[in-house]
Structures are given as structure tokens and as C-alpha cells.
Amino acid sequence: MNFHPVRVVATAALLALLGAGCQTVNTTETAQPAFQRNMVSEKRVITDSSLARKVQIQGVNVSEGPGGFLKVQVELQNTTRSYRRFAYKWEWFDKDGNLVDGPASVAITRQFEGKESLFVQGVAPNATVRDFRLKLYENAR
Amino acid sequence: MNRHLVSAAIVVVAAALLGGCASSQATYVDPGSTRTLTNVGEINVQDWNMASEAMINSLIAKHINSGNLKGSGPDGRAVLAISRIVNNTSIQIDTDILVKKIRVALLGTGKVVADITAGLGGPEDPLAAEAKREAQFLGTQKVASRPDYTLSGKIIENRTRQGNKSESTYVFQMALATRDGLAVWEEEKTITKQGKRSAVGW
């Protein structure tokens, strides 16, 4: 094999430039977790397939405390190798399907590194809430 | 003839295109969305939203939903009064932007009522305070003399600059104390923003 030194340097420089924007995350956890999540089956409506490819929902678990407030936790993963920003918003519904609005129903911006997973948590605004919806937004600009 | 027609058409199309670009009309945006304006040196609508959401969720999850809330108000609801919220930033802010959202959310839980007759700078509602004093004096109805909980807080700012990049960090701290002066809930939310100049959205 005959490597041209200029080509080798140029390729290395290009790879370094491409890799500069990527910072991925390695994680470790116990093989048998001490907790058991109450995972719920979900229906997904995907209108932005670009965002759905980059930010994937790994699981949704729901719990209820002694006060009767619904608590939802969603695990999201950045499937790309680069730093990503996204926003999410919770919507809450009572047993009749009516929207229960409140000051906490706002879009929250989050960021994660490449391949990193994170949890977003939401707590129902009151004890009449029986259902929820999570909206995910990609940076439009 | 044809040349005149083409010229006229070009002028009309250019005018139509420029007309669309030159629009300076104000537009409405959802204050709960990420389309509001943000910059590094100020606490913007999105920051207040994020801080209040974190405080409300934490207060409900850690104190109300856990069943720790004890109240002496109507229907066993807890009576809350707002104490001092210190602005330790270099900018002038009205802390009610944060406090009101928290109060509205707590009232919405059905577990808390706010006492607007108690306050460090005087009662928020002087008429309600007078009516309460009167009811206490006449003994016509049972009126709670002291709130069950008080909410206090502090907003702290930290600014850094490196090269042409600037960074602002705003730390929102809040605590809920009982009548005994014991803090039963505390939360801190830190929001950090970086930028070279004012930018729209995130």
C-alpha cells in the first residue's frame, strides 16, 4: 500500500473536523434494577419523522402518589451522535377527556449529548387528571 | 410591445414579492411555546416558564402528592402566604411573574388556598384584610389567624464572558416553611444561557 502523506494528513484533518461536533455518552446501570416500572402502552402520532428519528421514546411509566396526582416519566434517547436540543410539553386530561390546563403546561427546552438518554417527568396539575399527552418539538430554526 | 408587457409583469411580481418581505406587522406568539424572544442578559418568558414549571412540579410531587400537606383552611386546605422573594440579580424584575404562576397552580390543585391579607409589604388585598380583621374582632366566623405555610425564595445571577461568547446563569431558589419555621420543601432550578448576541428561540 502506498499512502500519500498529504492525503493521509488531509483525511485525518477531515475526520477530526467531523468528529469535533460529536460527543457521545456511555452509560452503565445494574443488570437487574431494584425497581419495577409500570410501563403503559402508548399511541404515537408522528408528524415530524425527522425529529422522531433523532429523539426516540424508549418507554413511558406512570405512577400515582398518596395524594392521587398522576406522575409520568418518559425516557428519551438521542439516537444521533451529535448534541441535540428539543422541547416538550405536557397536556393533561380529566376522566371526560377535557383538557386540564395550568401554568406548568408550557414548552420546556432540554438538551442531550449524542446517544445520551434522559428522563422527562411530569406531574398532573390536580387529582382529577386521568390521562396525559406528551408533545415533542424540534428546533425549527 | 412584448417587451413592455414583460417589463410590466416583472415590476408587478417584484412589488408583490417585496410587499411580502417588508411586513413589519406584530404577530402573536404562544407565551408557553419556544417561539418567544430570548437573550443572554435577561430573564425571558421561557426562563420564567421553565423555572415555574420546575417549582410547581417539584412542590406537587414532593410535598402535595406525597400526602405531607396539612391544612387549617376551608375543607382542610393548607393556607399559604407569600414571604420575601429576594432579587439578587443586576436586572429589575417583578418576582410576581414567578410567584403568581406558582400560586395559580397550587390553587388549581384543590389542596391549597392563598392568604392575600398577609404580606411583608402589606396586604395584597387591603379590603380583604379589613374584612378578616372585622370577622376576627366580632367572632362571626372562624378565621385562621396565621398561614399554615409561607413561601420564600431568591433569584441569583451569575455572568461569564469568554472571547465573544457570553453566558448568564439564573438560579431560582424557593422554600416552603411551616408555622414552626421549618422548611419542609426546597427546590433550586438553574437556567444557563449562552450566546454571542440576542437570538430568537432556542
mmCIF file of C-alpha atoms in Angstrom:
data_model
loop_
_atom_site.group_PDB
_atom_site.id
_atom_site.type_symbol
_atom_site.label_atom_id
_atom_site.label_comp_id
_atom_site.label_asym_id
_atom_site.label_seq_id
_atom_site.Cartn_x
_atom_site.Cartn_y
_atom_site.Cartn_z
ATOM 1 C CA MET A 1 0.000 0.000 0.000
ATOM 2 C CA ASN A 2 1.252 3.419 -0.941
ATOM 3 C CA PHE A 3 -0.063 6.274 1.216
ATOM 4 C CA HIS A 4 0.476 9.795 0.039
ATOM 5 C CA PRO A 5 1.422 11.854 3.135
ATOM 6 C CA VAL A 6 -0.693 14.842 2.057
ATOM 7 C CA ARG A 7 -3.737 12.606 1.580
ATOM 8 C CA VAL A 8 -3.227 10.988 4.975
ATOM 9 C CA VAL A 9 -2.963 14.370 6.729
ATOM 10 C CA ALA A 10 -5.974 15.722 4.833
ATOM 11 C CA THR A 11 -8.077 12.644 5.727
ATOM 12 C CA ALA A 12 -7.043 12.866 9.381
ATOM 13 C CA ALA A 13 -7.865 16.570 9.483
ATOM 14 C CA LEU A 14 -11.276 15.935 7.877
ATOM 15 C CA LEU A 15 -12.084 13.153 10.356
ATOM 16 C CA ALA A 16 -11.009 15.380 13.248
ATOM 17 C CA LEU A 17 -13.248 18.187 11.990
ATOM 18 C CA LEU A 18 -16.208 15.847 11.564
ATOM 19 C CA GLY A 19 -15.686 14.342 14.986
ATOM 20 C CA ALA A 20 -15.332 17.699 16.715
ATOM 21 C CA GLY A 21 -19.101 18.277 16.751
ATOM 22 C CA CYS A 22 -19.883 14.847 18.184
ATOM 23 C CA GLN A 23 -19.715 13.969 21.840
ATOM 24 C CA THR A 24 -21.444 10.772 22.769
ATOM 25 C CA VAL A 25 -22.236 9.355 26.184
ATOM 26 C CA ASN A 26 -21.517 5.931 27.655
ATOM 27 C CA THR A 27 -23.834 4.790 30.413
ATOM 28 C CA THR A 28 -23.868 1.949 32.881
ATOM 29 C CA GLU A 29 -26.660 0.529 35.035
ATOM 30 C CA THR A 30 -27.493 -2.555 37.078
ATOM 31 C CA ALA A 31 -28.476 -5.646 35.085
ATOM 32 C CA GLN A 32 -31.424 -6.354 37.387
ATOM 33 C CA PRO A 33 -32.842 -2.998 38.516
ATOM 34 C CA ALA A 34 -34.316 -2.863 42.029
ATOM 35 C CA PHE A 35 -37.391 -1.056 40.731
ATOM 36 C CA GLN A 36 -40.217 -2.173 38.518
ATOM 37 C CA ARG A 37 -41.635 0.405 36.192
ATOM 38 C CA ASN A 38 -45.342 0.483 35.466
ATOM 39 C CA MET A 39 -44.969 0.833 31.722
ATOM 40 C CA VAL A 40 -48.012 1.914 29.763
ATOM 41 C CA SER A 41 -48.931 1.138 26.189
ATOM 42 C CA GLU A 42 -48.903 4.274 24.138
ATOM 43 C CA LYS A 43 -50.181 5.554 20.851
ATOM 44 C CA ARG A 44 -47.749 7.658 18.884
ATOM 45 C CA VAL A 45 -48.700 10.229 16.300
ATOM 46 C CA ILE A 46 -45.628 11.216 14.346
ATOM 47 C CA THR A 47 -45.851 14.183 12.064
ATOM 48 C CA ASP A 48 -42.170 15.105 12.134
ATOM 49 C CA SER A 49 -40.300 11.970 11.117
ATOM 50 C CA SER A 50 -37.014 13.880 11.198
ATOM 51 C CA LEU A 51 -37.422 14.552 14.935
ATOM 52 C CA ALA A 52 -38.739 11.017 15.546
ATOM 53 C CA ARG A 53 -35.520 9.629 14.071
ATOM 54 C CA LYS A 54 -33.332 11.827 16.274
ATOM 55 C CA VAL A 55 -35.240 11.745 19.571
ATOM 56 C CA GLN A 56 -36.805 8.380 20.305
ATOM 57 C CA ILE A 57 -39.166 7.442 23.126
ATOM 58 C CA GLN A 58 -37.757 4.408 24.953
ATOM 59 C CA GLY A 59 -40.548 3.934 27.447
ATOM 60 C CA VAL A 60 -43.338 5.568 29.404
ATOM 61 C CA ASN A 61 -44.138 4.753 33.016
ATOM 62 C CA VAL A 62 -46.944 6.074 35.149
ATOM 63 C CA SER A 63 -47.429 6.130 38.906
ATOM 64 C CA GLU A 64 -49.819 7.728 41.380
ATOM 65 C CA GLY A 65 -48.894 9.039 44.807
ATOM 66 C CA PRO A 66 -50.959 9.068 48.020
ATOM 67 C CA GLY A 67 -52.296 12.484 47.012
ATOM 68 C CA GLY A 68 -53.825 10.983 43.861
ATOM 69 C CA PHE A 69 -51.752 13.007 41.412
ATOM 70 C CA LEU A 70 -50.653 11.203 38.262
ATOM 71 C CA LYS A 71 -46.901 11.192 37.703
ATOM 72 C CA VAL A 72 -45.496 10.311 34.301
ATOM 73 C CA GLN A 73 -41.911 9.608 33.367
ATOM 74 C CA VAL A 74 -40.754 9.249 29.788
ATOM 75 C CA GLU A 75 -37.322 8.028 28.749
ATOM 76 C CA LEU A 76 -35.981 9.661 25.610
ATOM 77 C CA GLN A 77 -32.853 8.857 23.671
ATOM 78 C CA ASN A 78 -30.810 10.927 21.288
ATOM 79 C CA THR A 79 -30.219 8.403 18.516
ATOM 80 C CA THR A 80 -27.729 10.630 16.705
ATOM 81 C CA ARG A 81 -24.087 11.136 17.565
ATOM 82 C CA SER A 82 -24.405 14.895 17.956
ATOM 83 C CA TYR A 83 -25.692 17.299 20.609
ATOM 84 C CA ARG A 84 -29.436 17.881 20.206
ATOM 85 C CA ARG A 85 -31.966 20.364 21.505
ATOM 86 C CA PHE A 86 -35.638 19.636 21.745
ATOM 87 C CA ALA A 87 -38.651 20.871 23.641
ATOM 88 C CA TYR A 88 -41.518 19.043 25.279
ATOM 89 C CA LYS A 89 -44.878 19.941 26.677
ATOM 90 C CA TRP A 90 -47.357 18.018 28.826
ATOM 91 C CA GLU A 91 -51.075 18.083 28.312
ATOM 92 C CA TRP A 92 -53.377 16.688 30.976
ATOM 93 C CA PHE A 93 -56.939 15.387 30.675
ATOM 94 C CA ASP A 94 -59.645 14.509 33.181
ATOM 95 C CA LYS A 95 -61.792 11.354 33.037
ATOM 96 C CA ASP A 96 -64.100 13.006 30.485
ATOM 97 C CA GLY A 97 -61.240 13.906 28.189
ATOM 98 C CA ASN A 98 -61.331 17.615 28.989
ATOM 99 C CA LEU A 99 -58.032 19.443 28.934
ATOM 100 C CA VAL A 100 -56.854 20.481 32.405
ATOM 101 C CA ASP A 101 -54.675 23.495 31.776
ATOM 102 C CA GLY A 102 -52.303 25.193 34.185
ATOM 103 C CA PRO A 103 -49.225 27.419 34.419
ATOM 104 C CA ALA A 104 -46.968 24.350 34.183
ATOM 105 C CA SER A 105 -48.314 23.382 30.728
ATOM 106 C CA VAL A 106 -45.520 25.139 28.859
ATOM 107 C CA ALA A 107 -42.830 24.028 26.421
ATOM 108 C CA ILE A 108 -39.637 23.080 28.228
ATOM 109 C CA THR A 109 -36.340 23.083 26.370
ATOM 110 C CA ARG A 110 -33.858 20.273 27.018
ATOM 111 C CA GLN A 111 -30.545 19.238 25.515
ATOM 112 C CA PHE A 112 -28.639 15.990 25.403
ATOM 113 C CA GLU A 113 -25.340 14.699 24.069
ATOM 114 C CA GLY A 114 -25.063 12.155 21.274
ATOM 115 C CA LYS A 115 -26.504 8.724 22.183
ATOM 116 C CA GLU A 116 -27.465 10.013 25.629
ATOM 117 C CA SER A 117 -30.797 9.081 27.160
ATOM 118 C CA LEU A 118 -32.665 11.194 29.678
ATOM 119 C CA PHE A 119 -35.930 11.209 31.572
ATOM 120 C CA VAL A 120 -38.578 13.878 31.446
ATOM 121 C CA GLN A 121 -41.099 13.901 34.259
ATOM 122 C CA GLY A 122 -44.485 15.467 34.533
ATOM 123 C CA VAL A 123 -46.910 15.737 37.425
ATOM 124 C CA ALA A 124 -50.622 16.269 36.877
ATOM 125 C CA PRO A 125 -51.873 19.696 37.946
ATOM 126 C CA ASN A 126 -54.590 18.144 40.125
ATOM 127 C CA ALA A 127 -56.024 14.829 41.271
ATOM 128 C CA THR A 128 -58.858 14.810 38.704
ATOM 129 C CA VAL A 129 -56.375 14.157 35.889
ATOM 130 C CA ARG A 130 -56.582 10.629 34.497
ATOM 131 C CA ASP A 131 -54.720 10.852 31.199
ATOM 132 C CA PHE A 132 -51.899 12.730 29.518
ATOM 133 C CA ARG A 133 -50.218 13.555 26.248
ATOM 134 C CA LEU A 134 -46.575 14.449 25.651
ATOM 135 C CA LYS A 135 -45.664 16.704 22.747
ATOM 136 C CA LEU A 136 -42.122 16.839 21.411
ATOM 137 C CA TYR A 137 -40.806 19.734 19.356
ATOM 138 C CA GLU A 138 -37.678 20.070 17.293
ATOM 139 C CA ASN A 139 -35.854 23.350 16.988
ATOM 140 C CA ALA A 140 -37.452 24.891 13.925
ATOM 141 C CA ARG A 141 -34.701 27.480 13.472
ATOM 142 C CA MET B 1 -44.978 45.728 -27.308
ATOM 143 C CA ASN B 2 -43.976 42.359 -25.898
ATOM 144 C CA ARG B 3 -41.007 43.966 -24.167
ATOM 145 C CA HIS B 4 -43.333 46.448 -22.420
ATOM 146 C CA LEU B 5 -45.614 43.635 -21.252
ATOM 147 C CA VAL B 6 -42.678 41.635 -19.866
ATOM 148 C CA SER B 7 -41.303 44.719 -18.061
ATOM 149 C CA ALA B 8 -44.690 45.458 -16.529
ATOM 150 C CA ALA B 9 -45.049 41.844 -15.396
ATOM 151 C CA ILE B 10 -41.594 41.912 -13.774
ATOM 152 C CA VAL B 11 -42.425 45.135 -11.917
ATOM 153 C CA VAL B 12 -45.720 43.662 -10.635
ATOM 154 C CA VAL B 13 -44.066 40.410 -9.469
ATOM 155 C CA ALA B 14 -41.186 42.297 -7.791
ATOM 156 C CA ALA B 15 -43.626 44.596 -5.995
ATOM 157 C CA ALA B 16 -45.646 41.617 -4.783
ATOM 158 C CA LEU B 17 -42.528 39.836 -3.522
ATOM 159 C CA LEU B 18 -41.154 42.944 -1.798
ATOM 160 C CA GLY B 19 -44.537 43.651 -0.275
ATOM 161 C CA GLY B 20 -44.386 40.290 1.471
ATOM 162 C CA CYS B 21 -40.865 40.893 2.752
ATOM 163 C CA ALA B 22 -41.416 44.398 4.053
ATOM 164 C CA SER B 23 -44.094 43.367 6.524
ATOM 165 C CA SER B 24 -43.428 44.909 9.933
ATOM 166 C CA GLN B 25 -46.688 43.817 11.495
ATOM 167 C CA ALA B 26 -46.624 42.481 15.034
ATOM 168 C CA THR B 27 -47.606 38.846 15.383
ATOM 169 C CA TYR B 28 -48.965 36.931 18.348
ATOM 170 C CA VAL B 29 -46.958 34.040 19.729
ATOM 171 C CA ASP B 30 -47.923 31.491 22.339
ATOM 172 C CA PRO B 31 -46.108 32.564 25.547
ATOM 173 C CA GLY B 32 -45.941 28.913 26.556
ATOM 174 C CA SER B 33 -44.069 27.960 23.372
ATOM 175 C CA THR B 34 -40.421 28.235 22.369
ATOM 176 C CA ARG B 35 -41.158 30.930 19.816
ATOM 177 C CA THR B 36 -40.757 33.807 22.257
ATOM 178 C CA LEU B 37 -37.659 36.015 22.151
ATOM 179 C CA THR B 38 -34.699 35.053 24.304
ATOM 180 C CA ASN B 39 -31.409 36.752 25.063
ATOM 181 C CA VAL B 40 -28.476 36.188 27.359
ATOM 182 C CA GLY B 41 -28.628 39.161 29.688
ATOM 183 C CA GLU B 42 -32.242 38.945 30.820
ATOM 184 C CA ILE B 43 -34.752 36.548 32.324
ATOM 185 C CA ASN B 44 -37.143 35.948 29.449
ATOM 186 C CA VAL B 45 -40.639 34.468 29.283
ATOM 187 C CA GLN B 46 -39.227 30.997 28.542
ATOM 188 C CA ASP B 47 -36.993 31.212 31.628
ATOM 189 C CA TRP B 48 -39.889 32.182 33.895
ATOM 190 C CA ASN B 49 -41.906 29.341 32.348
ATOM 191 C CA MET B 50 -39.156 26.789 32.937
ATOM 192 C CA ALA B 51 -38.490 27.983 36.493
ATOM 193 C CA SER B 52 -42.163 27.974 37.472
ATOM 194 C CA GLU B 53 -42.765 24.574 35.841
ATOM 195 C CA ALA B 54 -39.873 23.088 37.804
ATOM 196 C CA MET B 55 -41.078 24.629 41.076
ATOM 197 C CA ILE B 56 -44.719 23.619 40.575
ATOM 198 C CA ASN B 57 -43.869 20.043 39.584
ATOM 199 C CA SER B 58 -41.458 19.654 42.474
ATOM 200 C CA LEU B 59 -43.864 21.116 45.033
ATOM 201 C CA ILE B 60 -46.718 18.884 43.860
ATOM 202 C CA ALA B 61 -44.598 15.738 43.521
ATOM 203 C CA LYS B 62 -42.539 16.073 46.700
ATOM 204 C CA HIS B 63 -44.953 17.673 49.114
ATOM 205 C CA ILE B 64 -48.576 17.628 47.946
ATOM 206 C CA ASN B 65 -48.732 14.264 46.150
ATOM 207 C CA SER B 66 -46.816 12.580 48.954
ATOM 208 C CA GLY B 67 -49.657 13.460 51.324
ATOM 209 C CA ASN B 68 -47.495 15.641 53.580
ATOM 210 C CA LEU B 69 -49.623 18.750 53.239
ATOM 211 C CA LYS B 70 -51.527 19.689 56.406
ATOM 212 C CA GLY B 71 -54.037 22.481 56.379
ATOM 213 C CA SER B 72 -56.275 24.527 58.650
ATOM 214 C CA GLY B 73 -58.127 26.347 55.878
ATOM 215 C CA PRO B 74 -61.547 25.660 54.337
ATOM 216 C CA ASP B 75 -62.134 21.924 53.577
ATOM 217 C CA GLY B 76 -58.827 21.122 55.242
ATOM 218 C CA ARG B 77 -56.849 23.026 52.633
ATOM 219 C CA ALA B 78 -53.480 24.447 53.555
ATOM 220 C CA VAL B 79 -53.269 28.236 53.881
ATOM 221 C CA LEU B 80 -50.255 29.693 52.102
ATOM 222 C CA ALA B 81 -48.780 33.171 52.412
ATOM 223 C CA ILE B 82 -46.015 34.614 50.316
ATOM 224 C CA SER B 83 -42.941 35.764 52.177
ATOM 225 C CA ARG B 84 -39.912 37.540 50.770
ATOM 226 C CA ILE B 85 -38.636 36.717 47.277
ATOM 227 C CA VAL B 86 -35.206 38.316 47.001
ATOM 228 C CA ASN B 87 -34.000 39.573 43.634
ATOM 229 C CA ASN B 88 -30.236 39.205 43.747
ATOM 230 C CA THR B 89 -29.714 39.892 40.059
ATOM 231 C CA SER B 90 -28.459 43.008 38.287
ATOM 232 C CA ILE B 91 -31.757 43.443 36.476
ATOM 233 C CA GLN B 92 -35.032 44.819 37.689
ATOM 234 C CA ILE B 93 -37.633 42.084 37.772
ATOM 235 C CA ASP B 94 -41.083 41.628 39.182
ATOM 236 C CA THR B 95 -40.938 38.373 41.112
ATOM 237 C CA ASP B 96 -44.729 38.092 40.859
ATOM 238 C CA ILE B 97 -44.178 36.650 37.360
ATOM 239 C CA LEU B 98 -42.857 33.551 39.115
ATOM 240 C CA VAL B 99 -44.893 33.651 42.318
ATOM 241 C CA LYS B 100 -48.250 34.164 40.645
ATOM 242 C CA LYS B 101 -47.760 31.119 38.400
ATOM 243 C CA ILE B 102 -46.941 29.003 41.453
ATOM 244 C CA ARG B 103 -49.931 30.361 43.350
ATOM 245 C CA VAL B 104 -52.307 29.738 40.433
ATOM 246 C CA ALA B 105 -51.020 26.172 40.091
ATOM 247 C CA LEU B 106 -51.275 25.490 43.841
ATOM 248 C CA LEU B 107 -54.812 26.834 43.982
ATOM 249 C CA GLY B 108 -55.611 24.610 40.997
ATOM 250 C CA THR B 109 -54.538 21.515 42.926
ATOM 251 C CA GLY B 110 -57.541 21.978 45.218
ATOM 252 C CA LYS B 111 -55.288 21.429 48.241
ATOM 253 C CA VAL B 112 -54.029 24.956 48.891
ATOM 254 C CA VAL B 113 -55.531 28.415 49.331
ATOM 255 C CA ALA B 114 -53.532 31.625 49.335
ATOM 256 C CA ASP B 115 -53.828 34.202 52.098
ATOM 257 C CA ILE B 116 -53.748 37.573 50.360
ATOM 258 C CA THR B 117 -54.185 39.504 53.589
ATOM 259 C CA ALA B 118 -50.732 38.608 54.865
ATOM 260 C CA GLY B 119 -47.628 40.002 53.259
ATOM 261 C CA LEU B 120 -44.367 41.684 54.136
ATOM 262 C CA GLY B 121 -45.122 44.852 52.200
ATOM 263 C CA GLY B 122 -48.675 44.998 53.491
ATOM 264 C CA PRO B 123 -51.712 43.023 52.414
ATOM 265 C CA GLU B 124 -52.157 42.325 48.719
ATOM 266 C CA ASP B 125 -55.869 42.965 49.110
ATOM 267 C CA PRO B 126 -56.458 45.669 51.782
ATOM 268 C CA LEU B 127 -60.241 45.239 51.707
ATOM 269 C CA ALA B 128 -59.966 41.505 52.322
ATOM 270 C CA ALA B 129 -57.544 42.215 55.184
ATOM 271 C CA GLU B 130 -60.014 44.635 56.750
ATOM 272 C CA ALA B 131 -62.876 42.164 56.400
ATOM 273 C CA LYS B 132 -60.745 39.471 58.021
ATOM 274 C CA ARG B 133 -59.852 41.753 60.941
ATOM 275 C CA GLU B 134 -63.518 42.606 61.377
ATOM 276 C CA ALA B 135 -64.573 38.951 61.347
ATOM 277 C CA GLN B 136 -61.858 38.119 63.883
ATOM 278 C CA PHE B 137 -62.922 41.022 66.137
ATOM 279 C CA LEU B 138 -66.631 40.208 66.003
ATOM 280 C CA GLY B 139 -66.041 36.490 66.175
ATOM 281 C CA THR B 140 -68.687 35.944 63.489
ATOM 282 C CA GLN B 141 -66.727 33.239 61.737
ATOM 283 C CA LYS B 142 -63.695 31.086 62.311
ATOM 284 C CA VAL B 143 -60.790 32.787 60.624
ATOM 285 C CA ALA B 144 -57.309 31.352 60.543
ATOM 286 C CA SER B 145 -55.041 33.896 62.165
ATOM 287 C CA ARG B 146 -51.809 32.555 60.753
ATOM 288 C CA PRO B 147 -50.998 30.805 57.480
ATOM 289 C CA ASP B 148 -50.006 27.135 57.622
ATOM 290 C CA TYR B 149 -47.139 27.674 55.195
ATOM 291 C CA THR B 150 -45.032 30.525 53.891
ATOM 292 C CA LEU B 151 -43.228 30.548 50.565
ATOM 293 C CA SER B 152 -39.931 32.378 50.255
ATOM 294 C CA GLY B 153 -37.232 32.478 47.620
ATOM 295 C CA LYS B 154 -34.272 34.083 45.972
ATOM 296 C CA ILE B 155 -33.145 34.663 42.392
ATOM 297 C CA ILE B 156 -29.395 34.762 41.866
ATOM 298 C CA GLU B 157 -27.454 35.742 38.758
ATOM 299 C CA ASN B 158 -24.023 34.760 37.527
ATOM 300 C CA ARG B 159 -22.453 36.174 34.368
ATOM 301 C CA THR B 160 -19.378 34.968 32.494
ATOM 302 C CA ARG B 161 -17.708 36.003 29.274
ATOM 303 C CA GLN B 162 -15.109 34.133 27.253
ATOM 304 C CA GLY B 163 -13.953 35.639 23.993
ATOM 305 C CA ASN B 164 -17.006 36.766 22.110
ATOM 306 C CA LYS B 165 -19.266 34.317 23.961
ATOM 307 C CA SER B 166 -21.257 35.387 26.966
ATOM 308 C CA GLU B 167 -23.123 33.258 29.473
ATOM 309 C CA SER B 168 -25.802 34.090 32.013
ATOM 310 C CA THR B 169 -26.928 31.773 34.753
ATOM 311 C CA TYR B 170 -30.046 32.406 36.783
ATOM 312 C CA VAL B 171 -30.608 30.345 39.896
ATOM 313 C CA PHE B 172 -34.154 30.192 41.245
ATOM 314 C CA GLN B 173 -34.375 29.041 44.857
ATOM 315 C CA MET B 174 -37.589 28.500 46.774
ATOM 316 C CA ALA B 175 -38.544 27.124 50.172
ATOM 317 C CA LEU B 176 -41.801 26.278 51.893
ATOM 318 C CA ALA B 177 -41.823 26.679 55.666
ATOM 319 C CA THR B 178 -44.335 25.633 58.297
ATOM 320 C CA ARG B 179 -45.615 27.801 61.162
ATOM 321 C CA ASP B 180 -42.716 26.477 63.234
ATOM 322 C CA GLY B 181 -40.274 27.948 60.764
ATOM 323 C CA LEU B 182 -39.168 24.560 59.465
ATOM 324 C CA ALA B 183 -38.505 24.236 55.749
ATOM 325 C CA VAL B 184 -40.498 21.217 54.541
ATOM 326 C CA TRP B 185 -39.802 21.695 50.850
ATOM 327 C CA GLU B 186 -36.946 23.306 48.989
ATOM 328 C CA GLU B 187 -36.078 23.446 45.338
ATOM 329 C CA GLU B 188 -33.492 25.017 43.093
ATOM 330 C CA LYS B 189 -33.683 25.466 39.353
ATOM 331 C CA THR B 190 -30.684 26.695 37.397
ATOM 332 C CA ILE B 191 -31.054 28.104 33.900
ATOM 333 C CA THR B 192 -27.940 28.825 31.868
ATOM 334 C CA LYS B 193 -27.907 30.622 28.542
ATOM 335 C CA GLN B 194 -25.031 31.211 26.146
ATOM 336 C CA GLY B 195 -24.869 33.382 23.109
ATOM 337 C CA LYS B 196 -22.970 35.862 21.030
ATOM 338 C CA ARG B 197 -25.907 38.190 20.543
ATOM 339 C CA SER B 198 -29.646 38.273 21.077
ATOM 340 C CA ALA B 199 -31.323 35.392 19.363
ATOM 341 C CA VAL B 200 -34.865 34.259 18.680
ATOM 342 C CA GLY B 201 -35.992 30.994 20.310
ATOM 343 C CA TRP B 202 -33.550 28.374 21.425
#
